[in-house]
Structure formats: structure tokens, C-alpha cells
Amino acid sequence: MSVTVSERKSYPIYIMLDSSASMRRRLPGALAPQEEFEQMIPDLIMSLSDSRSLAKAAWISVIAFGDRPELLCPMTSLAEPVQVRSPRDGGHTDYAGALRFLHERIEVDRVAIEAHGAAGNYRTKVARPLVFFITDGAPYAHGEFQRPGEWMPYREKIVSEPVQARIAAIGLHGAHQGTLFAIATGKGRERNAFIATARDEGAGDSLAESVITVIERSIKLSVRTGEMVIDEPRGMRRVHD
């Protein structure tokens, strides 16, 4: 007798958070960006988990990157309790290490998501990952700037077959426009790369809150449509080549 096995589609989501020293600099009357994101990311996850359909389909992981990558939250279904710990204080911004670590985790997480489905007697189709890369600096490690040739090969592995991840690069004050564009995916000149405008247009918690709001909306729309959909965060503009 044949047994029909249902198939479900699962969406792995990665939030990559810069934890370098510049992320801990405070502006007058405001928390440092790292502090704000540490507070807001758990709230973001809780809000996403409130959606029954999203909780069934989406999985999330949080990775910090400074002197070295750090797994703050292993890939976890939104239908289960999600724990996010605080990152260590970093100094530099090692993009090569961060993207290499992400590439390694994507395969590990795909296997874990599929195994979870098998344990529940259903087949899992893992969708192309959604990656939100938040930074305020340029690639810098071991006392010198990293050349594109050091980190771009890992980015190419992540966005090429078989992974084909979709990446939104979100640059706070101090980020490098060309690097954001190079990391992000999209069509032609319309890549999902954004950079903060003048500080008086979006400083302190208002900018971080804007970023988190856009990420939440993007996750909901992207899971629904199957493609990365992301608006321009308030206090930011889209980066072009």
C-alpha cells in the first residue's frame, strides 16, 4: 500500500549583524546601534511568530560578525521558542569570515530543516535563503582593509546555484556604498542595497527601528510571494552601481 507524504516549503532566514567597535558608538541621547538591534531583533522574531502561517513556514538564525563570526541564534523554526544571545564585543569587520561562515551554515541548516520535516512525516522543500546583512563599516580585518577578492568568492558561492540566496545589504552611517551594492542581490541596477542618509534624517533609534520594520515586512511579503521583496527603509536610500 502506497503512503502519500505531504510536502511543505520552508524558508530559512538569516539576520547578519555587524558587531564591530563602531556599532557600539553612541550618539547624544541615543543608544548605540548594536544595543538597539540587540533589543529589537528578539521583538522582531516574536512578532513574526505571532503569524500562524509564517510560524509554520519560516526558520530564523542570527549571526554576528566582528573580528570573527558568532552564532547568536541557531536556525530555529518560528513555531518553536527562539533564543537570541548577545554578541561579543568585536573590533574589526571581517566580511570574508562572515560570508564563509554563512555559506557553511546554509548547508548545515538545510539538512537540519529537512530532518525536522522527516521526523514529522512530511517532505520539506527548502526555499532559497533570505539574508539581511546589517553593517556600518567596510571590510576590515587584521589591521587592513579586505580586498574584494578576499570576500567576494564566498558571496558568489552563496548567491549561485545550488544555494541562490537572496541578500539585502543594509548600511548604517559609515558603510561603504560600493561594498553594499556588491554584496546585495537584485536585478541590474536595482539591487537590494540601502545606505543611511544624513544623520538628521534618521539617527539613533529611529533608524534602527526603521530597519527592523522593513525587515519584518520584507520577511512576510517574501515568504508569501517566494521572492525577496523589500522597501527602502525610512532614513535610507537605495544604492546604485
PDB file of C-alpha atoms in Angstrom, residues 25-237:
ATOM      1  CA  ARG A  25      29.419  54.199  19.441  1.00  0.00           C
ATOM      2  CA  ARG A  26      26.635  56.222  20.973  1.00  0.00           C
ATOM      3  CA  LEU A  27      25.127  59.387  19.607  1.00  0.00           C
ATOM      4  CA  PRO A  28      23.939  62.024  22.096  1.00  0.00           C
ATOM      5  CA  GLY A  29      20.668  60.942  23.646  1.00  0.00           C
ATOM      6  CA  ALA A  30      20.574  57.582  21.881  1.00  0.00           C
ATOM      7  CA  LEU A  31      21.701  54.017  22.349  1.00  0.00           C
ATOM      8  CA  ALA A  32      24.483  52.602  20.220  1.00  0.00           C
ATOM      9  CA  PRO A  33      23.247  50.770  17.087  1.00  0.00           C
ATOM     10  CA  GLN A  34      24.348  47.388  18.428  1.00  0.00           C
ATOM     11  CA  GLU A  35      22.389  47.921  21.646  1.00  0.00           C
ATOM     12  CA  GLU A  36      19.278  48.865  19.704  1.00  0.00           C
ATOM     13  CA  PHE A  37      19.402  45.884  17.397  1.00  0.00           C
ATOM     14  CA  GLU A  38      20.034  43.566  20.349  1.00  0.00           C
ATOM     15  CA  GLN A  39      16.774  44.813  21.852  1.00  0.00           C
ATOM     16  CA  MET A  40      14.754  44.878  18.646  1.00  0.00           C
ATOM     17  CA  ILE A  41      15.702  41.583  16.971  1.00  0.00           C
ATOM     18  CA  PRO A  42      14.008  39.399  19.663  1.00  0.00           C
ATOM     19  CA  ASP A  43      10.897  41.592  19.363  1.00  0.00           C
ATOM     20  CA  LEU A  44      11.012  41.161  15.579  1.00  0.00           C
ATOM     21  CA  ILE A  45      11.127  37.377  15.940  1.00  0.00           C
ATOM     22  CA  MET A  46       8.272  37.385  18.453  1.00  0.00           C
ATOM     23  CA  SER A  47       6.155  39.493  16.114  1.00  0.00           C
ATOM     24  CA  LEU A  48       6.833  37.159  13.186  1.00  0.00           C
ATOM     25  CA  SER A  49       5.968  34.149  15.343  1.00  0.00           C
ATOM     26  CA  ASP A  50       2.518  35.601  16.002  1.00  0.00           C
ATOM     27  CA  SER A  51       1.569  34.815  12.399  1.00  0.00           C
ATOM     28  CA  ARG A  52       0.369  31.203  12.355  1.00  0.00           C
ATOM     29  CA  SER A  53       1.114  30.676   8.656  1.00  0.00           C
ATOM     30  CA  LEU A  54       4.538  32.294   8.924  1.00  0.00           C
ATOM     31  CA  ALA A  55       5.436  30.294  12.020  1.00  0.00           C
ATOM     32  CA  LYS A  56       4.800  27.075  10.073  1.00  0.00           C
ATOM     33  CA  ALA A  57       6.925  28.122   7.098  1.00  0.00           C
ATOM     34  CA  ALA A  58       9.791  30.280   8.352  1.00  0.00           C
ATOM     35  CA  TRP A  59      13.008  29.452  10.182  1.00  0.00           C
ATOM     36  CA  ILE A  60      15.410  32.081  11.507  1.00  0.00           C
ATOM     37  CA  SER A  61      19.054  32.371  12.511  1.00  0.00           C
ATOM     38  CA  VAL A  62      21.034  35.356  13.809  1.00  0.00           C
ATOM     39  CA  ILE A  63      24.769  35.691  13.158  1.00  0.00           C
ATOM     40  CA  ALA A  64      27.049  38.463  14.433  1.00  0.00           C
ATOM     41  CA  PHE A  65      30.303  39.324  12.714  1.00  0.00           C
ATOM     42  CA  GLY A  66      33.190  41.409  14.010  1.00  0.00           C
ATOM     43  CA  ASP A  67      36.677  40.004  14.449  1.00  0.00           C
ATOM     44  CA  ARG A  68      35.102  36.607  13.790  1.00  0.00           C
ATOM     45  CA  PRO A  69      31.598  35.277  13.099  1.00  0.00           C
ATOM     46  CA  GLU A  70      29.420  34.258  16.018  1.00  0.00           C
ATOM     47  CA  LEU A  71      26.198  32.252  16.020  1.00  0.00           C
ATOM     48  CA  LEU A  72      23.765  34.153  18.254  1.00  0.00           C
ATOM     49  CA  CYS A  73      20.765  32.027  17.347  1.00  0.00           C
ATOM     50  CA  PRO A  74      20.961  28.667  15.562  1.00  0.00           C
ATOM     51  CA  MET A  75      18.437  28.053  12.797  1.00  0.00           C
ATOM     52  CA  THR A  76      15.113  27.621  14.604  1.00  0.00           C
ATOM     53  CA  SER A  77      11.534  27.240  13.429  1.00  0.00           C
ATOM     54  CA  LEU A  78       9.333  30.206  14.304  1.00  0.00           C
ATOM     55  CA  ALA A  79       6.861  27.644  15.622  1.00  0.00           C
ATOM     56  CA  GLU A  80       9.296  26.957  18.469  1.00  0.00           C
ATOM     57  CA  PRO A  81      10.821  29.197  21.177  1.00  0.00           C
ATOM     58  CA  VAL A  82      13.667  31.251  19.713  1.00  0.00           C
ATOM     59  CA  GLN A  83      16.574  32.348  21.902  1.00  0.00           C
ATOM     60  CA  VAL A  84      18.991  35.092  20.764  1.00  0.00           C
ATOM     61  CA  ARG A  85      22.045  35.820  22.872  1.00  0.00           C
ATOM     62  CA  SER A  86      24.118  39.000  22.867  1.00  0.00           C
ATOM     63  CA  PRO A  87      27.261  39.152  20.735  1.00  0.00           C
ATOM     64  CA  ARG A  88      30.791  39.545  21.994  1.00  0.00           C
ATOM     65  CA  ASP A  89      32.302  42.998  21.517  1.00  0.00           C
ATOM     66  CA  GLY A  90      34.170  42.959  18.238  1.00  0.00           C
ATOM     67  CA  GLY A  91      36.774  45.314  16.868  1.00  0.00           C
ATOM     68  CA  HIS A  92      37.082  44.865  13.113  1.00  0.00           C
ATOM     69  CA  THR A  93      34.592  43.862  10.400  1.00  0.00           C
ATOM     70  CA  ASP A  94      35.721  40.593   8.842  1.00  0.00           C
ATOM     71  CA  TYR A  95      33.476  40.198   5.785  1.00  0.00           C
ATOM     72  CA  ALA A  96      35.395  37.195   4.450  1.00  0.00           C
ATOM     73  CA  GLY A  97      34.983  35.311   7.711  1.00  0.00           C
ATOM     74  CA  ALA A  98      31.311  36.282   7.965  1.00  0.00           C
ATOM     75  CA  LEU A  99      30.388  35.189   4.444  1.00  0.00           C
ATOM     76  CA  ARG A 100      32.427  31.988   4.698  1.00  0.00           C
ATOM     77  CA  PHE A 101      30.633  31.134   7.951  1.00  0.00           C
ATOM     78  CA  LEU A 102      27.238  31.922   6.404  1.00  0.00           C
ATOM     79  CA  HIS A 103      27.964  29.644   3.453  1.00  0.00           C
ATOM     80  CA  GLU A 104      28.871  26.810   5.818  1.00  0.00           C
ATOM     81  CA  ARG A 105      25.784  27.346   7.969  1.00  0.00           C
ATOM     82  CA  ILE A 106      23.394  27.345   4.999  1.00  0.00           C
ATOM     83  CA  GLU A 107      24.215  23.722   4.186  1.00  0.00           C
ATOM     84  CA  VAL A 108      24.112  22.629   7.842  1.00  0.00           C
ATOM     85  CA  ASP A 109      20.769  24.366   8.305  1.00  0.00           C
ATOM     86  CA  ARG A 110      19.263  22.911   5.124  1.00  0.00           C
ATOM     87  CA  VAL A 111      19.995  19.407   6.382  1.00  0.00           C
ATOM     88  CA  ALA A 112      18.504  20.218   9.811  1.00  0.00           C
ATOM     89  CA  ILE A 113      15.306  21.666   8.313  1.00  0.00           C
ATOM     90  CA  GLU A 114      14.833  18.629   6.078  1.00  0.00           C
ATOM     91  CA  ALA A 115      15.446  16.272   9.007  1.00  0.00           C
ATOM     92  CA  HIS A 116      12.834  18.128  11.052  1.00  0.00           C
ATOM     93  CA  GLY A 117      10.293  17.522   8.319  1.00  0.00           C
ATOM     94  CA  ALA A 118      11.186  13.839   8.017  1.00  0.00           C
ATOM     95  CA  ALA A 119      10.650  13.436  11.766  1.00  0.00           C
ATOM     96  CA  GLY A 120       7.167  14.903  11.305  1.00  0.00           C
ATOM     97  CA  ASN A 121       6.399  12.543   8.405  1.00  0.00           C
ATOM     98  CA  TYR A 122       6.391  15.177   5.693  1.00  0.00           C
ATOM     99  CA  ARG A 123       8.812  16.088   2.961  1.00  0.00           C
ATOM    100  CA  THR A 124      10.404  19.527   3.159  1.00  0.00           C
ATOM    101  CA  LYS A 125      11.355  21.707   0.223  1.00  0.00           C
ATOM    102  CA  VAL A 126      13.849  24.285   1.483  1.00  0.00           C
ATOM    103  CA  ALA A 127      13.467  27.618  -0.267  1.00  0.00           C
ATOM    104  CA  ARG A 128      16.291  29.898  -1.297  1.00  0.00           C
ATOM    105  CA  PRO A 129      17.590  31.641   1.855  1.00  0.00           C
ATOM    106  CA  LEU A 130      16.727  35.242   2.697  1.00  0.00           C
ATOM    107  CA  VAL A 131      19.706  37.148   4.120  1.00  0.00           C
ATOM    108  CA  PHE A 132      19.609  40.582   5.795  1.00  0.00           C
ATOM    109  CA  PHE A 133      23.158  41.911   6.134  1.00  0.00           C
ATOM    110  CA  ILE A 134      23.374  44.915   8.524  1.00  0.00           C
ATOM    111  CA  THR A 135      26.649  46.840   8.798  1.00  0.00           C
ATOM    112  CA  ASP A 136      28.095  50.295   9.434  1.00  0.00           C
ATOM    113  CA  GLY A 137      31.566  49.763   8.011  1.00  0.00           C
ATOM    114  CA  ALA A 138      33.772  48.473   5.229  1.00  0.00           C
ATOM    115  CA  PRO A 139      35.508  45.059   5.123  1.00  0.00           C
ATOM    116  CA  TYR A 140      38.419  45.336   7.550  1.00  0.00           C
ATOM    117  CA  ALA A 141      40.347  42.639   9.409  1.00  0.00           C
ATOM    118  CA  HIS A 142      43.819  42.024  10.841  1.00  0.00           C
ATOM    119  CA  GLY A 143      44.690  45.704  10.655  1.00  0.00           C
ATOM    120  CA  GLU A 144      43.931  46.260   6.976  1.00  0.00           C
ATOM    121  CA  PHE A 145      41.054  46.600   4.533  1.00  0.00           C
ATOM    122  CA  GLN A 146      39.960  43.403   2.850  1.00  0.00           C
ATOM    123  CA  ARG A 147      40.133  43.374  -0.926  1.00  0.00           C
ATOM    124  CA  PRO A 148      37.026  42.205  -2.826  1.00  0.00           C
ATOM    125  CA  GLY A 149      38.951  39.138  -3.903  1.00  0.00           C
ATOM    126  CA  GLU A 150      39.058  38.031  -0.256  1.00  0.00           C
ATOM    127  CA  TRP A 151      35.304  38.026   0.381  1.00  0.00           C
ATOM    128  CA  MET A 152      33.531  38.113  -2.995  1.00  0.00           C
ATOM    129  CA  PRO A 153      34.194  34.402  -3.744  1.00  0.00           C
ATOM    130  CA  TYR A 154      32.160  33.472  -0.648  1.00  0.00           C
ATOM    131  CA  ARG A 155      29.392  35.834  -1.681  1.00  0.00           C
ATOM    132  CA  GLU A 156      29.329  34.201  -5.120  1.00  0.00           C
ATOM    133  CA  LYS A 157      29.012  30.736  -3.559  1.00  0.00           C
ATOM    134  CA  ILE A 158      26.062  31.966  -1.513  1.00  0.00           C
ATOM    135  CA  VAL A 159      24.135  33.563  -4.402  1.00  0.00           C
ATOM    136  CA  SER A 160      24.963  30.986  -7.099  1.00  0.00           C
ATOM    137  CA  GLU A 161      23.439  27.550  -7.621  1.00  0.00           C
ATOM    138  CA  PRO A 162      22.579  25.448  -5.763  1.00  0.00           C
ATOM    139  CA  VAL A 163      22.065  27.904  -2.872  1.00  0.00           C
ATOM    140  CA  GLN A 164      20.882  31.011  -4.753  1.00  0.00           C
ATOM    141  CA  ALA A 165      20.355  33.076  -1.607  1.00  0.00           C
ATOM    142  CA  ARG A 166      18.692  36.494  -1.836  1.00  0.00           C
ATOM    143  CA  ILE A 167      20.632  39.202   0.060  1.00  0.00           C
ATOM    144  CA  ALA A 168      19.590  42.653   1.274  1.00  0.00           C
ATOM    145  CA  ALA A 169      22.583  44.766   2.340  1.00  0.00           C
ATOM    146  CA  ILE A 170      21.625  47.487   4.820  1.00  0.00           C
ATOM    147  CA  GLY A 171      24.272  50.105   5.528  1.00  0.00           C
ATOM    148  CA  LEU A 172      24.133  52.341   8.585  1.00  0.00           C
ATOM    149  CA  HIS A 173      26.194  55.537   8.851  1.00  0.00           C
ATOM    150  CA  GLY A 174      29.766  54.778   7.852  1.00  0.00           C
ATOM    151  CA  ALA A 175      29.016  51.897   5.481  1.00  0.00           C
ATOM    152  CA  HIS A 176      30.643  51.740   2.039  1.00  0.00           C
ATOM    153  CA  GLN A 177      28.181  52.107  -0.853  1.00  0.00           C
ATOM    154  CA  GLY A 178      30.122  50.063  -3.385  1.00  0.00           C
ATOM    155  CA  THR A 179      30.512  47.194  -0.955  1.00  0.00           C
ATOM    156  CA  LEU A 180      26.802  47.181  -0.122  1.00  0.00           C
ATOM    157  CA  PHE A 181      25.930  47.003  -3.808  1.00  0.00           C
ATOM    158  CA  ALA A 182      28.439  44.201  -4.377  1.00  0.00           C
ATOM    159  CA  ILE A 183      27.005  42.083  -1.561  1.00  0.00           C
ATOM    160  CA  ALA A 184      23.308  42.584  -2.347  1.00  0.00           C
ATOM    161  CA  THR A 185      21.288  40.689  -4.920  1.00  0.00           C
ATOM    162  CA  GLY A 186      18.649  42.055  -7.260  1.00  0.00           C
ATOM    163  CA  LYS A 187      18.120  42.826 -10.910  1.00  0.00           C
ATOM    164  CA  GLY A 188      20.644  45.007 -12.692  1.00  0.00           C
ATOM    165  CA  ARG A 189      20.955  48.398 -11.007  1.00  0.00           C
ATOM    166  CA  GLU A 190      18.012  47.648  -8.723  1.00  0.00           C
ATOM    167  CA  ARG A 191      19.800  45.579  -6.115  1.00  0.00           C
ATOM    168  CA  ASN A 192      18.557  45.347  -2.536  1.00  0.00           C
ATOM    169  CA  ALA A 193      21.274  47.630  -1.168  1.00  0.00           C
ATOM    170  CA  PHE A 194      20.481  50.587   1.096  1.00  0.00           C
ATOM    171  CA  ILE A 195      22.541  53.202   2.916  1.00  0.00           C
ATOM    172  CA  ALA A 196      21.674  55.746   5.597  1.00  0.00           C
ATOM    173  CA  THR A 197      21.184  59.333   4.519  1.00  0.00           C
ATOM    174  CA  ALA A 198      22.165  62.415   6.564  1.00  0.00           C
ATOM    175  CA  ARG A 199      22.093  61.806  10.313  1.00  0.00           C
ATOM    176  CA  ASP A 200      19.377  64.358  10.918  1.00  0.00           C
ATOM    177  CA  GLU A 201      17.074  62.340   8.602  1.00  0.00           C
ATOM    178  CA  GLY A 202      17.394  59.120  10.508  1.00  0.00           C
ATOM    179  CA  ALA A 203      19.591  58.874  13.555  1.00  0.00           C
ATOM    180  CA  GLY A 204      19.636  56.802  16.658  1.00  0.00           C
ATOM    181  CA  ASP A 205      16.768  54.505  17.453  1.00  0.00           C
ATOM    182  CA  SER A 206      14.573  55.839  14.632  1.00  0.00           C
ATOM    183  CA  LEU A 207      16.961  54.419  12.020  1.00  0.00           C
ATOM    184  CA  ALA A 208      17.290  51.036  13.722  1.00  0.00           C
ATOM    185  CA  GLU A 209      13.538  50.871  14.203  1.00  0.00           C
ATOM    186  CA  SER A 210      13.018  51.700  10.526  1.00  0.00           C
ATOM    187  CA  VAL A 211      15.380  48.895   9.506  1.00  0.00           C
ATOM    188  CA  ILE A 212      13.638  46.345  11.747  1.00  0.00           C
ATOM    189  CA  THR A 213      10.198  47.417  10.487  1.00  0.00           C
ATOM    190  CA  VAL A 214      11.271  46.974   6.873  1.00  0.00           C
ATOM    191  CA  ILE A 215      12.862  43.589   7.580  1.00  0.00           C
ATOM    192  CA  GLU A 216       9.659  42.360   9.234  1.00  0.00           C
ATOM    193  CA  ARG A 217       7.551  43.490   6.281  1.00  0.00           C
ATOM    194  CA  SER A 218      10.062  42.020   3.843  1.00  0.00           C
ATOM    195  CA  ILE A 219      10.008  38.606   5.514  1.00  0.00           C
ATOM    196  CA  LYS A 220       6.214  38.483   5.462  1.00  0.00           C
ATOM    197  CA  LEU A 221       5.973  39.525   1.800  1.00  0.00           C
ATOM    198  CA  SER A 222       8.924  37.406   0.654  1.00  0.00           C
ATOM    199  CA  VAL A 223       7.585  34.214   2.218  1.00  0.00           C
ATOM    200  CA  ARG A 224       4.174  34.917   0.702  1.00  0.00           C
ATOM    201  CA  THR A 225       5.485  35.647  -2.813  1.00  0.00           C
ATOM    202  CA  GLY A 226       8.546  33.384  -2.912  1.00  0.00           C
ATOM    203  CA  GLU A 227      10.783  36.297  -3.959  1.00  0.00           C
ATOM    204  CA  MET A 228      12.684  38.837  -1.892  1.00  0.00           C
ATOM    205  CA  VAL A 229      10.528  41.940  -1.554  1.00  0.00           C
ATOM    206  CA  ILE A 230      11.975  44.838   0.441  1.00  0.00           C
ATOM    207  CA  ASP A 231      11.104  48.512   0.690  1.00  0.00           C
ATOM    208  CA  GLU A 232      13.504  51.394   1.193  1.00  0.00           C
ATOM    209  CA  PRO A 233      13.834  51.953   4.963  1.00  0.00           C
ATOM    210  CA  ARG A 234      12.962  55.408   6.227  1.00  0.00           C
ATOM    211  CA  GLY A 235      16.169  57.421   6.644  1.00  0.00           C
ATOM    212  CA  MET A 236      17.890  55.438   3.888  1.00  0.00           C
ATOM    213  CA  ARG A 237      18.191  55.443   0.127  1.00  0.00           C
TER     214      ARG A 237
END
